[in-house]
Amino acid sequence: MSKKESILFFANSYFGEIDKKTFCYLEEVCRFKIFKKKEIIFNEDQAGKKVYFLTSGIIKLYKTDIEGREVAISFIKAGQIFGALVLWFNGYYPVSAEALEEIEVLSFSTVEFDKMLQTHHRFAIEMLKYLALRQKFYINSIKDLAVSCPRTRLLNYFDYFAESSGSKNFSLPVPKKQIALLLGITPETLSRLLHMLAKEKVIEMNGKNIKLHYSLSSPVAS
């Protein structure tokens, strides 16, 4: 994807239709870059002045515990913004970001990103919606890890993807090993749960493609 195509992708995702003046402005303030698989975009507690938009690929956001082990926080897919929390964490990234495959990103300085929030109302509204959805996901993840069984954690994870994509049909964004890490379970446990849910016709699974067979407002009992 070229820089121009990436800017149009970003604009369509958060601005809607834009005029030539706005496109030229974005072209001026955006930086386009490719990261290789396993390359680190930024590290936890690193000072930073950039916010990113992922145009292709998958990114893992994670923290490191006191024993040096990685704890997956979330996965970012194409069309999503990441690194924006540097604006509210005194100029430091609260998590690390790693490319799980070759990725393409746009980056903006925090000054320009803040300017876009203040001058483009639709962008500000879309960002609020996006951040609210991610906050809901993080809160539910903390609750699930504390009190929920693995089955409920998995179903809540599926609910999040269905809600964010607007469809009960979606593809798992990363390998099952990474999803297991995020849910705090072993890959073997995840495989058993997927097999059991498919057998019970709670979900339909074809490779990485998942189809939910229950109402999100009335999830199946765990």
Coordinates of C-alpha atoms in Angstrom, one line a residue:
M1 CA 0.0 0.0 0.0
S2 CA 1.4 3.4 -0.9
K3 CA 1.5 6.4 1.3
K4 CA -1.4 8.0 -0.6
E5 CA -3.5 4.8 -0.3
S6 CA -2.7 4.7 3.4
I7 CA -3.8 8.3 3.9
L8 CA -7.1 7.6 2.1
F9 CA -7.6 4.5 4.3
F10 CA -7.0 6.6 7.4
A11 CA -9.3 9.3 6.2
N12 CA -12.1 6.9 5.3
S13 CA -11.8 5.2 8.7
Y14 CA -12.0 8.4 10.8
F15 CA -12.8 11.5 8.7
G16 CA -15.3 10.2 6.1
E17 CA -14.9 12.1 2.8
I18 CA -12.2 14.8 2.8
D19 CA -11.5 17.7 0.5
K20 CA -8.2 18.3 -1.3
K21 CA -7.0 20.7 1.3
T22 CA -7.5 18.2 4.1
F23 CA -5.8 15.5 2.1
C24 CA -2.8 17.7 1.4
Y25 CA -2.6 18.6 5.1
L26 CA -2.6 14.9 6.0
E27 CA 0.0 14.1 3.3
E28 CA 2.2 16.8 4.9
V29 CA 2.0 15.7 8.5
C30 CA 1.8 11.9 8.0
R31 CA 4.9 9.7 7.8
F32 CA 4.7 6.3 6.1
K33 CA 6.9 3.4 7.3
I34 CA 7.2 -0.4 6.9
F35 CA 8.2 -2.5 9.9
K36 CA 9.5 -6.1 9.6
K37 CA 8.1 -9.1 11.4
K38 CA 9.0 -9.1 15.1
E39 CA 10.3 -5.5 14.9
I40 CA 9.5 -3.3 17.9
I41 CA 7.6 -0.1 17.1
F42 CA 8.0 1.3 20.7
N43 CA 8.7 -0.1 24.1
E44 CA 6.8 0.2 27.4
D45 CA 7.9 3.3 29.4
Q46 CA 9.7 4.7 26.4
A47 CA 9.3 8.4 25.9
G48 CA 7.6 9.2 22.6
K49 CA 6.0 11.9 20.5
K50 CA 4.3 9.8 17.8
V51 CA 0.8 8.3 17.3
Y52 CA 0.3 5.5 14.8
F53 CA -2.3 4.2 12.3
L54 CA -2.0 0.6 11.1
T55 CA -2.7 0.3 7.4
S56 CA -1.7 -3.4 7.0
G57 CA -0.7 -6.3 9.2
I58 CA -1.1 -7.2 12.9
I59 CA 0.5 -5.7 16.0
K60 CA 0.7 -7.1 19.5
L61 CA 0.5 -4.7 22.5
Y62 CA 2.0 -6.1 25.6
K63 CA 3.5 -5.4 29.0
T64 CA 6.3 -7.2 30.9
D65 CA 5.8 -8.5 34.4
I66 CA 8.4 -8.3 37.2
E67 CA 9.8 -11.6 36.1
G68 CA 10.3 -10.5 32.6
R69 CA 7.5 -12.4 31.0
E70 CA 5.3 -10.9 28.3
V71 CA 1.6 -10.3 29.1
A72 CA -0.4 -9.7 26.0
I73 CA -2.8 -6.7 26.3
S74 CA -4.4 -6.5 22.9
F75 CA -3.9 -7.0 19.2
I76 CA -4.2 -4.2 16.7
K77 CA -5.5 -4.8 13.2
A78 CA -5.4 -2.7 10.0
G79 CA -7.6 0.3 10.3
Q80 CA -6.9 1.0 14.0
I81 CA -4.9 3.7 15.8
F82 CA -2.4 2.8 18.5
G83 CA 0.1 4.6 20.6
A84 CA -2.4 7.4 21.3
L85 CA -2.2 6.9 25.1
V86 CA 1.2 8.6 25.0
L87 CA -0.8 11.8 25.0
W88 CA -2.3 11.0 28.5
F89 CA 0.7 9.2 30.1
N90 CA 3.0 12.1 30.4
G91 CA 4.7 11.4 27.1
Y92 CA 5.5 7.7 27.8
Y93 CA 4.0 4.7 26.1
P94 CA 2.3 2.5 28.7
V95 CA 2.8 -0.7 26.6
S96 CA 5.2 -2.2 24.1
A97 CA 4.1 -2.7 20.4
E98 CA 5.5 -5.5 18.3
A99 CA 4.8 -6.3 14.6
L100 CA 3.6 -9.9 14.3
E101 CA 4.2 -9.8 10.6
E102 CA 5.4 -7.2 8.1
I103 CA 3.3 -4.1 8.7
E104 CA 2.7 -0.7 7.2
V105 CA 1.9 2.3 9.4
L106 CA 1.3 6.0 9.2
S107 CA 2.6 8.1 12.1
F108 CA 1.8 11.6 13.3
S109 CA 3.5 13.8 15.9
T110 CA 1.5 14.1 19.1
V111 CA 1.2 17.8 18.3
E112 CA -0.4 17.2 14.9
F113 CA -2.6 14.5 16.3
D114 CA -3.9 16.8 19.1
K115 CA -4.5 19.5 16.5
M116 CA -6.6 17.0 14.4
L117 CA -8.7 16.2 17.5
Q118 CA -9.3 19.9 18.1
T119 CA -10.1 21.0 14.5
H120 CA -11.9 18.0 13.0
H121 CA -15.0 17.2 14.9
R122 CA -15.8 13.9 13.2
F123 CA -12.3 12.7 13.8
A124 CA -12.7 13.5 17.5
I125 CA -16.0 11.8 17.7
E126 CA -14.7 8.6 16.0
M127 CA -11.7 8.6 18.3
L128 CA -14.0 8.8 21.3
K129 CA -16.0 5.9 20.1
Y130 CA -12.9 3.8 19.4
L131 CA -11.3 4.6 22.7
A132 CA -14.6 3.8 24.5
L133 CA -14.8 0.4 22.9
R134 CA -11.2 -0.4 23.7
Q135 CA -11.7 0.8 27.3
K136 CA -14.7 -1.6 27.6
F137 CA -12.5 -4.4 26.2
Y138 CA -9.8 -3.7 28.8
I139 CA -12.2 -3.5 31.7
N140 CA -13.9 -6.8 30.7
S141 CA -10.5 -8.4 30.2
I142 CA -9.4 -7.5 33.8
K143 CA -12.7 -8.8 35.2
D144 CA -12.5 -12.0 33.2
L145 CA -8.9 -12.8 34.3
A146 CA -10.0 -12.2 37.9
V147 CA -13.3 -14.0 38.2
S148 CA -14.3 -15.7 34.9
C149 CA -13.7 -19.2 33.7
P150 CA -11.7 -19.8 30.4
R151 CA -14.9 -20.4 28.4
T152 CA -16.4 -17.1 29.5
R153 CA -13.2 -15.3 28.7
L154 CA -13.2 -16.7 25.2
L155 CA -16.9 -15.9 24.5
N156 CA -16.4 -12.3 25.7
Y157 CA -13.4 -12.1 23.4
F158 CA -15.6 -13.2 20.5
D159 CA -18.2 -10.7 21.6
Y160 CA -15.7 -7.9 21.4
F161 CA -14.7 -8.8 17.9
A162 CA -18.3 -9.1 16.7
E163 CA -19.1 -5.7 18.2
S164 CA -16.0 -4.0 16.8
S165 CA -16.6 -5.5 13.3
G166 CA -20.4 -5.1 13.3
S167 CA -20.8 -8.7 12.4
K168 CA -21.1 -12.2 13.9
N169 CA -18.8 -13.4 11.2
F170 CA -15.1 -12.5 11.6
S171 CA -11.6 -13.9 11.3
L172 CA -9.2 -14.5 14.2
P173 CA -6.6 -11.8 13.8
V174 CA -3.6 -13.7 15.1
P175 CA -2.5 -17.4 15.7
K176 CA -4.3 -19.3 18.4
K177 CA -1.1 -19.3 20.5
Q178 CA -1.3 -15.5 20.8
I179 CA -5.0 -15.5 21.6
A180 CA -4.3 -18.0 24.4
L181 CA -1.6 -15.7 25.8
L182 CA -4.1 -12.8 25.8
L183 CA -6.8 -14.9 27.6
G184 CA -4.4 -16.3 30.2
I185 CA -4.9 -19.9 29.2
T186 CA -2.7 -22.6 27.5
P187 CA -3.0 -23.2 23.7
E188 CA -4.2 -26.7 24.5
T189 CA -7.1 -25.3 26.6
L190 CA -8.0 -22.9 23.8
S191 CA -8.1 -25.7 21.3
R192 CA -10.3 -27.8 23.5
L193 CA -12.7 -24.9 24.1
L194 CA -13.0 -24.1 20.4
H195 CA -13.7 -27.8 19.6
M196 CA -16.3 -27.9 22.4
L197 CA -18.1 -24.7 21.4
A198 CA -18.2 -25.9 17.8
K199 CA -19.6 -29.3 18.9
E200 CA -22.3 -27.5 20.9
K201 CA -23.1 -25.4 17.9
V202 CA -22.3 -22.2 19.9
I203 CA -19.9 -21.2 17.1
E204 CA -19.1 -22.4 13.6
M205 CA -15.4 -22.5 12.8
N206 CA -13.6 -22.8 9.5
G207 CA -9.9 -22.3 9.9
K208 CA -9.5 -18.8 11.3
N209 CA -13.1 -17.8 10.4
I210 CA -15.6 -17.8 13.2
K211 CA -19.4 -17.4 13.1
L212 CA -21.3 -16.9 16.3
H213 CA -24.7 -18.6 16.8
Y214 CA -25.9 -16.7 19.8
S215 CA -27.2 -13.3 20.6
L216 CA -24.6 -10.9 22.0
S217 CA -27.1 -9.4 24.3
S218 CA -27.9 -12.8 25.8
P219 CA -24.6 -14.8 25.8
V220 CA -24.8 -18.6 26.4
A221 CA -24.3 -19.8 29.9
S222 CA -20.7 -20.5 31.0

